Coordinates of C-alpha atoms and ligand atoms in Angstrom, one line a residue:
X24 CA 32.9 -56.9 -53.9
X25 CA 30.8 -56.9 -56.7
X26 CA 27.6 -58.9 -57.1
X27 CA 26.8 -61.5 -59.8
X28 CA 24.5 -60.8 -62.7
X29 CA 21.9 -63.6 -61.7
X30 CA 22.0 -62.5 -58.0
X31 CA 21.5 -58.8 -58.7
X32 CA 18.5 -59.4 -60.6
X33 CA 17.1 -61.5 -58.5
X34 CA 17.2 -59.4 -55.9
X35 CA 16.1 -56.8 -57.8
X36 CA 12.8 -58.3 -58.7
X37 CA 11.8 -59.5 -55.2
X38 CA 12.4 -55.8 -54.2
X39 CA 10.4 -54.8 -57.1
X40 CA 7.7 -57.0 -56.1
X41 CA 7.6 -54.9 -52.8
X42 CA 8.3 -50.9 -53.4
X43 CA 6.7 -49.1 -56.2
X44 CA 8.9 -48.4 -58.9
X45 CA 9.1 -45.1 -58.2
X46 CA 10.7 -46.0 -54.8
X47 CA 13.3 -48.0 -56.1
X48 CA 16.6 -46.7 -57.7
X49 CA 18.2 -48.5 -59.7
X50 CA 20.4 -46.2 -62.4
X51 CA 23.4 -44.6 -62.5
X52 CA 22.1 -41.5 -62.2
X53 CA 19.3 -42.0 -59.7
X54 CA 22.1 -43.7 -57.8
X55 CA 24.6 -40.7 -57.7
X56 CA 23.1 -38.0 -55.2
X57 CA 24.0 -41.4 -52.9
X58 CA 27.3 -42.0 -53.5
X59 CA 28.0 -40.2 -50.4
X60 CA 27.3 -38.8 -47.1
X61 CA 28.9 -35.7 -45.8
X62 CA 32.1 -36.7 -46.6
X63 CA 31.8 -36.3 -49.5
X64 CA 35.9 -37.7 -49.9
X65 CA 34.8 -41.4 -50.3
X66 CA 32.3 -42.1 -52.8
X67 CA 30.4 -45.5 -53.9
X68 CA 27.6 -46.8 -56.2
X69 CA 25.1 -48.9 -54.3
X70 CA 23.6 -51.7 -56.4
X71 CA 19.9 -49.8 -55.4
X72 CA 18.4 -47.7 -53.5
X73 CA 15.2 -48.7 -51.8
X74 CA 13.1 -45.6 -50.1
X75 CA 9.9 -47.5 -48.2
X76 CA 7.3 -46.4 -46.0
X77 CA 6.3 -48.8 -43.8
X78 CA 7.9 -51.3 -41.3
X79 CA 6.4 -54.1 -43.1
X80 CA 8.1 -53.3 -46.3
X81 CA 11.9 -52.7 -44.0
X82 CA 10.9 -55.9 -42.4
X83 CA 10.6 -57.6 -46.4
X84 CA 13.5 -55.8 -47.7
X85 CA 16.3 -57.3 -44.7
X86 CA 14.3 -60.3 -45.0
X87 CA 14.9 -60.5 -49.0
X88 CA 18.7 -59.1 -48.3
X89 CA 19.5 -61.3 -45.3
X90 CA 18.6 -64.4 -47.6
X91 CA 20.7 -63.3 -50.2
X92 CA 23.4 -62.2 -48.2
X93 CA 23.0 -58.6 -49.3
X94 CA 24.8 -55.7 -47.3
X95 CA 22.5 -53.1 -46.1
X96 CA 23.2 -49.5 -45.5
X97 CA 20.9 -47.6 -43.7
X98 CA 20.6 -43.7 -44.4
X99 CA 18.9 -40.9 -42.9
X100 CA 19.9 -37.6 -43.9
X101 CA 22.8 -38.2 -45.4
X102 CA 24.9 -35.3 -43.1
X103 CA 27.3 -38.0 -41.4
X104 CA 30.8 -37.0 -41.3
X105 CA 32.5 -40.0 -40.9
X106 CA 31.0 -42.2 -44.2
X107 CA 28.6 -44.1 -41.8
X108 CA 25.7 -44.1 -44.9
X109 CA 28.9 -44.2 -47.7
X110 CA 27.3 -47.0 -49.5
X111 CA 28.7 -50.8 -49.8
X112 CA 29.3 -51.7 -53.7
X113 CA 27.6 -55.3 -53.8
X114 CA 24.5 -54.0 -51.5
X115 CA 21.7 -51.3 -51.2
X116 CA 21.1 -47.8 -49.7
X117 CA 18.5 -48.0 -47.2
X118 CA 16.6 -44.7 -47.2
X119 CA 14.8 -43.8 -44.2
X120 CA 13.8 -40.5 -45.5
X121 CA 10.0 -41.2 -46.0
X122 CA 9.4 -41.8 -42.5
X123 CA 9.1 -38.1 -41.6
X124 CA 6.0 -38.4 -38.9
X125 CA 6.1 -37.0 -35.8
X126 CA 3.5 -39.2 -34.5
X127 CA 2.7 -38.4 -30.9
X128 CA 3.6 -35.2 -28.4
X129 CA 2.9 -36.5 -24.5
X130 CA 2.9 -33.2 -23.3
X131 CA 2.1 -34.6 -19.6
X132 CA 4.9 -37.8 -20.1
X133 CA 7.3 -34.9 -22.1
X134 CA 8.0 -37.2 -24.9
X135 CA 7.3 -37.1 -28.6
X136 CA 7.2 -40.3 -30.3
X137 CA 8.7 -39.7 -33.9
X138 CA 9.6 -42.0 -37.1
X139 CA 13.3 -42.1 -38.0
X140 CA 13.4 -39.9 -41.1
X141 CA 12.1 -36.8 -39.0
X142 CA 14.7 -34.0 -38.9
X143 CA 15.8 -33.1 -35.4
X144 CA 14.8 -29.8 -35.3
X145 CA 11.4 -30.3 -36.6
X146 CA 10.9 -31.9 -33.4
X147 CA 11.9 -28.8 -31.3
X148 CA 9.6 -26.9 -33.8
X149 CA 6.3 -29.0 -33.1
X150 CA 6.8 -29.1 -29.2
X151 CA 7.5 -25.6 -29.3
X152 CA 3.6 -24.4 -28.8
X153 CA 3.9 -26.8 -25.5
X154 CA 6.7 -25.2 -24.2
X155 CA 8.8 -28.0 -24.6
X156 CA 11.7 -28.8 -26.6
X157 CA 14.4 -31.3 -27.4
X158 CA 17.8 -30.7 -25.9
X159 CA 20.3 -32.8 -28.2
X160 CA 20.8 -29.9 -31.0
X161 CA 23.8 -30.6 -33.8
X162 CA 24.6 -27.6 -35.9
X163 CA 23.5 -30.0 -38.9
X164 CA 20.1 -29.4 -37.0
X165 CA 18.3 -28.6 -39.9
X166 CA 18.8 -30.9 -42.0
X167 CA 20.0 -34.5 -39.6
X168 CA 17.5 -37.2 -39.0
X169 CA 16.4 -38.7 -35.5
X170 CA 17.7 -42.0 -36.6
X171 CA 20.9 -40.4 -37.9
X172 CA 21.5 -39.3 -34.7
X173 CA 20.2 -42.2 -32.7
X174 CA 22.8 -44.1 -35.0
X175 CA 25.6 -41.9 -34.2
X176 CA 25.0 -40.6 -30.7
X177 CA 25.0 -37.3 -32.1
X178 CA 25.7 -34.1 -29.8
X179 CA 25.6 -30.7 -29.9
X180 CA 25.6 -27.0 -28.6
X181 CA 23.4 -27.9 -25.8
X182 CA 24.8 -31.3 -25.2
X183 CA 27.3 -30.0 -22.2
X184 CA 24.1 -29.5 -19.9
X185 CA 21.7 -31.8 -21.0
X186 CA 23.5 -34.6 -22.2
X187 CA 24.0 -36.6 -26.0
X188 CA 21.0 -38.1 -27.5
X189 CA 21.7 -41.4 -25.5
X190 CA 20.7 -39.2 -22.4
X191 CA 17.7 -38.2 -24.6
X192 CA 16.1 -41.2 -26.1
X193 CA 13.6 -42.7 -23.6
X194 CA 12.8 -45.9 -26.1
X195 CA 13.8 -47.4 -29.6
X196 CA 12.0 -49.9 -32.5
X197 CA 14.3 -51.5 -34.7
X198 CA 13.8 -53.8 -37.1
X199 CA 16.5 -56.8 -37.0
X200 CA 18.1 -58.7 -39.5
X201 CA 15.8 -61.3 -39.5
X202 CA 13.1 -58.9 -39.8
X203 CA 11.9 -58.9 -36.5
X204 CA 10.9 -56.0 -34.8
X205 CA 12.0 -55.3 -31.0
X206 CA 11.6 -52.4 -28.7
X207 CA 14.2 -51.3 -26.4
X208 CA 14.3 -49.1 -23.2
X209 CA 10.9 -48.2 -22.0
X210 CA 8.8 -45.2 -21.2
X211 CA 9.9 -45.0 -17.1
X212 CA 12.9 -44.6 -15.5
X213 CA 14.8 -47.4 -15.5
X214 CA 14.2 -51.0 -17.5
X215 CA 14.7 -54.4 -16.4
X216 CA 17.3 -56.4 -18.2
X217 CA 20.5 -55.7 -20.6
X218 CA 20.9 -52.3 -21.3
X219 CA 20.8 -52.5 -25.0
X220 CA 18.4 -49.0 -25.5
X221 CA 22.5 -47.9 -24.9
X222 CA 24.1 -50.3 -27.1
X223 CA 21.8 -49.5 -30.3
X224 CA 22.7 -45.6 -29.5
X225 CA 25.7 -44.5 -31.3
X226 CA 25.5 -48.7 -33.1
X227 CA 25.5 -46.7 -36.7
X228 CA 23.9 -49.0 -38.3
X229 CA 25.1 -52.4 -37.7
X230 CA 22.8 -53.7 -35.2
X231 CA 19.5 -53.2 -36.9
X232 CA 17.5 -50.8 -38.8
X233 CA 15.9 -47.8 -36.4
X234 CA 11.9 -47.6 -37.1
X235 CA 10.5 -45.5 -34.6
X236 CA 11.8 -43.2 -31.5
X237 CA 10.5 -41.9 -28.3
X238 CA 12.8 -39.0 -27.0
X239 CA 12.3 -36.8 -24.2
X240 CA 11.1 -33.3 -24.2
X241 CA 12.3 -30.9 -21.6
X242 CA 10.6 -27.6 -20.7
X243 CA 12.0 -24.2 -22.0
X244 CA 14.2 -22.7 -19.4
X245 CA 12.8 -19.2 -18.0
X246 CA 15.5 -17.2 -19.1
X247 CA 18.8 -17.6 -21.7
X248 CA 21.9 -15.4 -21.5
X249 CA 24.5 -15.4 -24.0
X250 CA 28.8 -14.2 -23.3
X251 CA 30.8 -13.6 -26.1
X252 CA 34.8 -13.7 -25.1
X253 CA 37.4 -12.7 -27.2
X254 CA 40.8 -13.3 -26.8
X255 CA 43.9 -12.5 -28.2
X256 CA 45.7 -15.8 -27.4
X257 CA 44.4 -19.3 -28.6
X258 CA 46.1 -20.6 -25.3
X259 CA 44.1 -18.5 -23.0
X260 CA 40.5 -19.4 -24.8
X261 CA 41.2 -22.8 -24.3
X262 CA 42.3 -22.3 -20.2
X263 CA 39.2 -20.4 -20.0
X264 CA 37.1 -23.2 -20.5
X265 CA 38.5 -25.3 -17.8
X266 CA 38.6 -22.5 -15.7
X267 CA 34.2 -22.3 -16.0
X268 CA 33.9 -25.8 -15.4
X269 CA 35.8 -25.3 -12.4
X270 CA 33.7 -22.8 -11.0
X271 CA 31.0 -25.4 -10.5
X272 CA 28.9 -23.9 -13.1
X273 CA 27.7 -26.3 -16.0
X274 CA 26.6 -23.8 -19.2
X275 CA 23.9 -24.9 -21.5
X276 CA 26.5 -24.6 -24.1
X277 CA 30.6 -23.3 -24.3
X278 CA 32.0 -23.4 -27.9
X279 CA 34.7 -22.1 -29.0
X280 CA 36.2 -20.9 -32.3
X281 CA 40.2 -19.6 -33.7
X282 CA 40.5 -16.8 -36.0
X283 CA 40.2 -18.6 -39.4
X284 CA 36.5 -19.5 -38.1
X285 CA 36.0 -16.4 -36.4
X286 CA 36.5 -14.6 -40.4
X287 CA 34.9 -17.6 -42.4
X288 CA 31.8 -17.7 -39.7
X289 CA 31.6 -13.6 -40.1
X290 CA 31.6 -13.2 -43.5
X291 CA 29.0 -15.5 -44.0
X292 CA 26.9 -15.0 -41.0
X293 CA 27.5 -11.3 -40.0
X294 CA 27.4 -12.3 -36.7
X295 CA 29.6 -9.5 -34.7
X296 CA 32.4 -11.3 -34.2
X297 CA 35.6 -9.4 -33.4
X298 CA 37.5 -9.8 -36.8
X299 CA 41.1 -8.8 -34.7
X300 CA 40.3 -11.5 -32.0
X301 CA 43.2 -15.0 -32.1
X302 CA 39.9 -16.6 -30.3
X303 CA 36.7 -16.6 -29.1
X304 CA 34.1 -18.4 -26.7
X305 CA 30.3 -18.4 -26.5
X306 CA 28.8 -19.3 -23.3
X307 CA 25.3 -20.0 -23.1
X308 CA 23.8 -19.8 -19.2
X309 CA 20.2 -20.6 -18.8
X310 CA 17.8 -21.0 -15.8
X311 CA 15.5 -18.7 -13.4
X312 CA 16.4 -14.8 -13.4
X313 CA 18.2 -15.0 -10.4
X314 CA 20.3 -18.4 -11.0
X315 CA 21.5 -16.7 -14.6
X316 CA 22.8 -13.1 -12.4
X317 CA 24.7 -14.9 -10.5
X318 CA 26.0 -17.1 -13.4
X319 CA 26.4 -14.4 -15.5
X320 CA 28.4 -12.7 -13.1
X321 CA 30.7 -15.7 -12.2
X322 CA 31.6 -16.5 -15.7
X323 CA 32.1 -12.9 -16.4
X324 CA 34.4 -12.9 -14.1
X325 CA 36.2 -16.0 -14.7
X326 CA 36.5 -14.9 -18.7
X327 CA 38.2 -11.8 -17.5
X328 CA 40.8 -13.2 -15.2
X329 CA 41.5 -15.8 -17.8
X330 CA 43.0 -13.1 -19.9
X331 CA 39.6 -12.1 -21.9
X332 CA 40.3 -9.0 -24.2
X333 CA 36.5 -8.0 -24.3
X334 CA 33.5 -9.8 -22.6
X335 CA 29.8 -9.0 -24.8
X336 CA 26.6 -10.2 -23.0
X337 CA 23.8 -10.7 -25.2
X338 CA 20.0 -10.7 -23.5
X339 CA 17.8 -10.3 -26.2
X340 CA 17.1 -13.3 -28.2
X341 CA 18.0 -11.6 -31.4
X342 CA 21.4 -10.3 -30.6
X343 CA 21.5 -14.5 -29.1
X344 CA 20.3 -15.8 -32.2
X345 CA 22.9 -13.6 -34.3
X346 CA 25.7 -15.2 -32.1
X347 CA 24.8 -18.3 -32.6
X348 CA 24.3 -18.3 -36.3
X349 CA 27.7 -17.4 -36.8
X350 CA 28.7 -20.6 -35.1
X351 CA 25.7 -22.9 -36.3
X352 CA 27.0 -21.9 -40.0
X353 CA 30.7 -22.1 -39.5
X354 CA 31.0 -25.5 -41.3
X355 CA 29.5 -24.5 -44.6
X356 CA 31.5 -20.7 -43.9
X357 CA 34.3 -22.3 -44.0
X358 CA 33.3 -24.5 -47.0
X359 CA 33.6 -20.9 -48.5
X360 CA 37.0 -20.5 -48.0
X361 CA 38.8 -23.6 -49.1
X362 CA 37.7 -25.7 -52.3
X363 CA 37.5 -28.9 -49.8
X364 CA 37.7 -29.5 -46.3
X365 CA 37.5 -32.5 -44.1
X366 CA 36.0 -32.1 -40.7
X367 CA 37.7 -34.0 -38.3
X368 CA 36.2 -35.1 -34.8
X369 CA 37.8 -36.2 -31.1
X370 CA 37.6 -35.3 -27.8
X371 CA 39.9 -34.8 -25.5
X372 CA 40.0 -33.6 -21.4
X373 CA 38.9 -29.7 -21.2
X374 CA 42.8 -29.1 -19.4
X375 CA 44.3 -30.1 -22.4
X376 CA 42.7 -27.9 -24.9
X377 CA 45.3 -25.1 -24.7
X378 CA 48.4 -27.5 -25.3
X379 CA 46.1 -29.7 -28.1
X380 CA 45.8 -26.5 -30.2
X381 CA 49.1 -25.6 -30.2
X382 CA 49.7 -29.3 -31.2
X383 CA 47.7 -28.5 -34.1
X384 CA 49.0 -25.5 -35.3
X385 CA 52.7 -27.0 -35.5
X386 CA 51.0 -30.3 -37.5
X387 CA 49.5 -27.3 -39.7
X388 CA 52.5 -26.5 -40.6
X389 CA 54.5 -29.5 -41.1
X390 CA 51.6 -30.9 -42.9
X391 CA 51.7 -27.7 -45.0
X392 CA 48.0 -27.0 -44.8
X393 CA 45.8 -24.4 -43.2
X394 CA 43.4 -25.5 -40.6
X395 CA 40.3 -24.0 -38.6
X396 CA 39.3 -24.6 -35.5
X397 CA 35.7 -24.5 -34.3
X398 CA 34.0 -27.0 -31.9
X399 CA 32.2 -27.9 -28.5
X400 CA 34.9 -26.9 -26.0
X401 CA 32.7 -27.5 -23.1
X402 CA 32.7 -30.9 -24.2
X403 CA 36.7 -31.1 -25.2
X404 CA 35.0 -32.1 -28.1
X405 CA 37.0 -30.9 -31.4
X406 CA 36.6 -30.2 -34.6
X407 CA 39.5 -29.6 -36.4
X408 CA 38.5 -28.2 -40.4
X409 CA 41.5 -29.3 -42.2
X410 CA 41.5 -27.2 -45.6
X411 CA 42.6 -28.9 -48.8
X412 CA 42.1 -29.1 -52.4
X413 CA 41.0 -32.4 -53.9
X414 CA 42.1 -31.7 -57.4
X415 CA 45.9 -31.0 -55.9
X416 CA 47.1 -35.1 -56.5
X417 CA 48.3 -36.5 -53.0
X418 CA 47.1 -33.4 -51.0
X419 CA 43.8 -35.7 -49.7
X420 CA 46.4 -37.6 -48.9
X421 CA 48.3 -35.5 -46.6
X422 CA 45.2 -34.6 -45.5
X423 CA 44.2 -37.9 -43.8
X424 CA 47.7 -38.5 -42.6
X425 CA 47.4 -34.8 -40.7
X426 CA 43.6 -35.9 -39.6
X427 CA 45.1 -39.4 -38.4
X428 CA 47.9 -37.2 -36.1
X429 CA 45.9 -35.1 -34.9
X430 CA 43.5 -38.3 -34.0
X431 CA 46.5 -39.8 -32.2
X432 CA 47.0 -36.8 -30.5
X433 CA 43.7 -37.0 -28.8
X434 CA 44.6 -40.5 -27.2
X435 CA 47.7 -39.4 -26.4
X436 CA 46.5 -37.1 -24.3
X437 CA 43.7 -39.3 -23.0
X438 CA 40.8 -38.3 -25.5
X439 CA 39.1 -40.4 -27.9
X440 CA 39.3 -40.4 -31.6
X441 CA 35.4 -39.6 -32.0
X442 CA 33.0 -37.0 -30.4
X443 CA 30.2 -37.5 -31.7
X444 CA 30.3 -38.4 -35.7
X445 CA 30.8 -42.1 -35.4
X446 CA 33.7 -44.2 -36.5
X447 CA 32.1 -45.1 -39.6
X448 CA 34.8 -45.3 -43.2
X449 CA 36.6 -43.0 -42.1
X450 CA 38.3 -44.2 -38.1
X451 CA 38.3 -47.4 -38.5
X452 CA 42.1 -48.0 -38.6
X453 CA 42.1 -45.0 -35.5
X454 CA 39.5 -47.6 -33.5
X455 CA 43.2 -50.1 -34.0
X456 CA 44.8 -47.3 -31.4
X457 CA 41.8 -46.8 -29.2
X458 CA 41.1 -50.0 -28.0
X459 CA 43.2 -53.4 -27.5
X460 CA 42.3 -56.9 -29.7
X461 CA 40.7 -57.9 -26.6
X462 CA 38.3 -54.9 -26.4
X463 CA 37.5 -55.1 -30.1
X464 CA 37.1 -58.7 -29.4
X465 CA 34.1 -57.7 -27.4
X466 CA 32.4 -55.5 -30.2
X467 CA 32.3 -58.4 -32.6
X468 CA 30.8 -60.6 -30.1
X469 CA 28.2 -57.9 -30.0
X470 CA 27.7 -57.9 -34.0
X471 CA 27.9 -61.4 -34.5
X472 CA 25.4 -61.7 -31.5
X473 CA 22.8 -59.1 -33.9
X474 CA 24.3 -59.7 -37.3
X475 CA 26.1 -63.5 -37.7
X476 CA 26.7 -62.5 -41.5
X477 CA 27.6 -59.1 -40.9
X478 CA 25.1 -57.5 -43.8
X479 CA 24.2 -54.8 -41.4
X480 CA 26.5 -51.8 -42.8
X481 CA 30.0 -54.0 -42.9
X482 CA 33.4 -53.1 -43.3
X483 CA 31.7 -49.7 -40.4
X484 CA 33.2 -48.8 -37.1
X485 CA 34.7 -52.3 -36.1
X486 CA 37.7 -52.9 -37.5
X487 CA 38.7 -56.8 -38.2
X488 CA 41.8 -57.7 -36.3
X489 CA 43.3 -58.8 -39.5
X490 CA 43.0 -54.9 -40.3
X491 CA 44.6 -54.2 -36.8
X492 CA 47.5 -56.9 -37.7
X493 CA 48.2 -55.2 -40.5
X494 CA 48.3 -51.8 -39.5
X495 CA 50.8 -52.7 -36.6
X496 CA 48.3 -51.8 -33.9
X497 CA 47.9 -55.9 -32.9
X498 CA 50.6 -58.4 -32.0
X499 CA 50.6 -61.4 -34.2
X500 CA 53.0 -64.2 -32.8
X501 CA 54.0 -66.7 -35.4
X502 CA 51.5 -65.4 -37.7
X503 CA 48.8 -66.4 -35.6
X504 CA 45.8 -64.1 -34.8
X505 CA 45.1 -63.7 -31.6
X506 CA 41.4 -64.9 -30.6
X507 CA 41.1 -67.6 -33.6
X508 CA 37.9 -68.4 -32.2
X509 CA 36.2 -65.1 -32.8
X510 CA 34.1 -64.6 -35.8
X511 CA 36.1 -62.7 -38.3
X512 CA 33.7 -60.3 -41.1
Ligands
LIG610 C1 27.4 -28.9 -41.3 C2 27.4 -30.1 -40.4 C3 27.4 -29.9 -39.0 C4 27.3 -31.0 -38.1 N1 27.3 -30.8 -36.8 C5 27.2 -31.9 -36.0 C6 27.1 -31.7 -34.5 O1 27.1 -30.5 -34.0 N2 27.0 -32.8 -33.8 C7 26.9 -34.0 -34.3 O2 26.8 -35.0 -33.6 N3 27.0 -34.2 -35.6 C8 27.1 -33.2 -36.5 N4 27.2 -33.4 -37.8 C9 27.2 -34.8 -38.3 C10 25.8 -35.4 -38.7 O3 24.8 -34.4 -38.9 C11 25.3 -36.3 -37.5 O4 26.1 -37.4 -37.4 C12 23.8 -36.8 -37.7 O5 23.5 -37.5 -36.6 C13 23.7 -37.7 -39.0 O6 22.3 -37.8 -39.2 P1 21.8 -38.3 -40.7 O7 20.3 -38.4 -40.6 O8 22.3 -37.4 -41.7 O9 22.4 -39.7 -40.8 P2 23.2 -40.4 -42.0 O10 24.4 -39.6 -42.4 O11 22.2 -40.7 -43.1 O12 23.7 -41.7 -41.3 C14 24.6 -41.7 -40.3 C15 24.7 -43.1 -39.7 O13 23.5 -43.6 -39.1 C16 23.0 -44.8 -39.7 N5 21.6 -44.6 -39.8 C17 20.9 -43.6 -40.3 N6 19.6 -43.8 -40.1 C18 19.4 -45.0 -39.5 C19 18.3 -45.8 -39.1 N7 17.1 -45.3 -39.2 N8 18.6 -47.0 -38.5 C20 19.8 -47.4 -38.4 N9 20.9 -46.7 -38.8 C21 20.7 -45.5 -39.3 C22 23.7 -44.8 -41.1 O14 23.9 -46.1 -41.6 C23 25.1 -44.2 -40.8 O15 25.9 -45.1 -40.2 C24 27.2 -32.3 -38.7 C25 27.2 -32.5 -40.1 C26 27.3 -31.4 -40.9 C27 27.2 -31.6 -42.4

């Protein structure tokens, strides 16, 4: 959808009148590094791209595009996986990158107050000197935004302990289409009314633009231990985690990697990682000295009756820290290896991991296309790296059509077709599987409750039932829709 020549300038002028010039992109080439997110297989030209730096010039620009009937797309870092900030052809990128204040640290409340364009782990950085820290930590850490992964739920390493960033966001400002601002959650315990503090966690970015954030801080644990298991069977790495869990001991963070990521992570990284290993599992334990002995010693244990070859412990923080960086750069290691890949992301129950692997491996193959494996096992939450080669014609193709099996697989076995990446571009047709017309019924209800003209990122995460009809996953009698009286976007 393209926009007409009248429209576009009009809207370019009001937006003019409000951001300095230098703020708003408007060329082809000023447009490109936006074309994208971190799937970087789908790529559009916005109309602009508008880069403010106060609420009152978000609340002028959704005020402008709302009376135009402009789609917005909000855009933090730009690190999604799913094509949540891929831009909309006939509207503008909003960038949220200049709101990079961390305005408040409550050491006594443990909270930090922060604008959306602050990078997660700049947060972890300036509680640090209290002792503090924030839990939620994805491996694109770095670089992420808070509102990116307010907008996508986002989870990580530490995530199996201390929950997803909806267990870690105490209260959230957004701006709404109408360019109102409203607060929701609070700073106690629980708040009266609808839980929408939930509902605008994981929304990615169709409910309303994120302006500010207050997310908990939780105090450094006393002491950190670090497992490294390698095993010689895929099968048995995947019981093993189970096997923990079962044990009644919760670990700050269980990940798990196959050999393709094991030799990517290593070559990169240097890591130590046992190059002749099929699999391997890091297992972080944390809490007082005599909590992690006995943890340590449990898990040990387990790892070794679950067929472990070799069992490392790493105390020191640097020998920790050389672990982990092996797994924290795995993505881009693997980027190494392979001239394209596509990351794909769903969770399934921990039991199933063993049989979900081997799943994967025999898709591999009949797909004709190598695949790596590293991911959140704690969490059953996988991440398939399907390698490919763009310039090969049809092999993004095959690509999808393996990442859309291996989807499928996941709710066949009970999972869900995301982790934590979103739906965005790229699951929409998987959310057809997932839920029933009725359920996705529901979700519009929701949108067209906080977006009647749907300007808020459209054509994201919700698939129209028309899409659903069409794709087989909805029954149409008579070529009737089901639920006429739903608004359709
Ligand atoms: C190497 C690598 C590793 C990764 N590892 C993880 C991981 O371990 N765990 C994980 O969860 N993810 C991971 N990701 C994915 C990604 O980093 C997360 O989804 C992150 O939360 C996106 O943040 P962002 O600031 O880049 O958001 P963007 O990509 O800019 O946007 C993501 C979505 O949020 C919306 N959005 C952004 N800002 C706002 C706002 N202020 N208001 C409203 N909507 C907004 C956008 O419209 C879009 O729908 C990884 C990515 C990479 C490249």
């Amino acid at each position: 959808m393209s926009l007409d020549k009248n429209t576009r300038n009009n809207l370019l002028f009001q937006l003019g009148e409000i951001i300095p010039y230098e703020y708003l992109y408007t060329s082809e080439e000023d447009l490109k590094p936006y074309e994208c997110d971190g799937l970087s297989a789908y790529q559009k030209l916005p109309i602009a791209v508008v880069l403010p730096d106060t609420i009152e010039q978000i609340q002028s620009i959704v005020r402008i595009c709302s009376k135009l009937k402009i789609p917005i797309v909000a855009r933090g870092a730009g690190t999604g996986l799913s094509g949540g900030a891929l831009p909309h052809e006939g509207g503008i990128i909003l960038g949220l990158s200049r709101f990079n204040q961390i305005l408040e640290i409550d050491t006594k409340k443990q909270m930090a107050r922060v604008q959306p364009g602050v990078r997660n782990l700049a947060i972890t950085e300036a509680a640090r000197p209290f002792g503090l820290y924030y839990a939620p930590d994805p491996s694109s850490q770095i670089a992420c935004s808070i509102g990116g992964n307010v907008a996508e739920n986002a989870g990580g390493v530490h995530c199996l302990k201390y929950g997803l960033t909806v267990h870690n966001v105490q209260q959230v400002t957004i701006v709404t289409i109408d360019g109102e601002i409203i607060t929701l959650g609070s700073q106690t315990l629980d708040t009266l009314g609808l839980d929408l503090l939930a509902l605008i966690t994981g929304s990615e970015g169709m409910l309303g633009i994120i302006v500010e954030i207050i997310v908990k801080l939780l105090p450094k644990p006393e002491k950190v231990s670090v497992l490294m298991a390698s095993f010689d069977k895929v099968e048995d790495a995947g019981n093993a985690v189970a096997k923990i869990i079962a044990e009644g001991i919760i670990p700050a963070g269980l990940e798990m990697m196959d050999k393709p990521a094991i030799h990517a992570a290593e070559d990169f990284a240097k890591a130590n990682y046992p190059l002749d290993a099929e699999a391997i599992l890091l297992c972080e334990l944390d809490g007082d000295k005599q909590q992690l002995n006995e943890q340590i010693a449990i898990v040990e244990t387990t790892l070794r009756k679950a067929n472990a070859a070799n069992v490392v412990i790493a105390n020191s923080s640097e020998e920790q820290a050389r672990l982990w960086a092996g797994r924290k750069s795995a993505f881009p290691a693997v980027g190494r290896i392979s001239p394209d890949y596509y990351c794909m992301d769903g969770t399934i129950p921990r039991k199933q991991i063993a049989y979900v692997l081997k799943r994967i491996s025999e898709l591999s193959k009949q797909h004709g296309l190598r695949v790596a494996n590293v991911f959140h096992a704690g969490d059953g939450n996988l991440h398939p790296l399907i390698l490919y080669d763009a310039n090969i014609p049809g092999e993004l193709e095959v690509t999808e059509k393996f990442g859309a099996d291996i989807l499928e697989l996941c709710v066949e076995v009970g999972g869900t077709i995301t982790g934590e990446h979103g739906v965005g571009h790229e699951k929409i047709d998987q959310m057809c599987i997932q839920f029933s017309p009725q359920e996705l019924s529901q979700f519009f209800a929701v949108k067209h409750a906080f977006d009647p003209d749907s300007l808020l990122n459209p054509g994201k995460a919700i698939p129209t039932l028309h899409r659903c009809a069409e794709l087989g996953g909805m029954h149409v009698h008579n070529g009737e829709l089901p639920h006429p009286d739903i608004p359709r976007f």
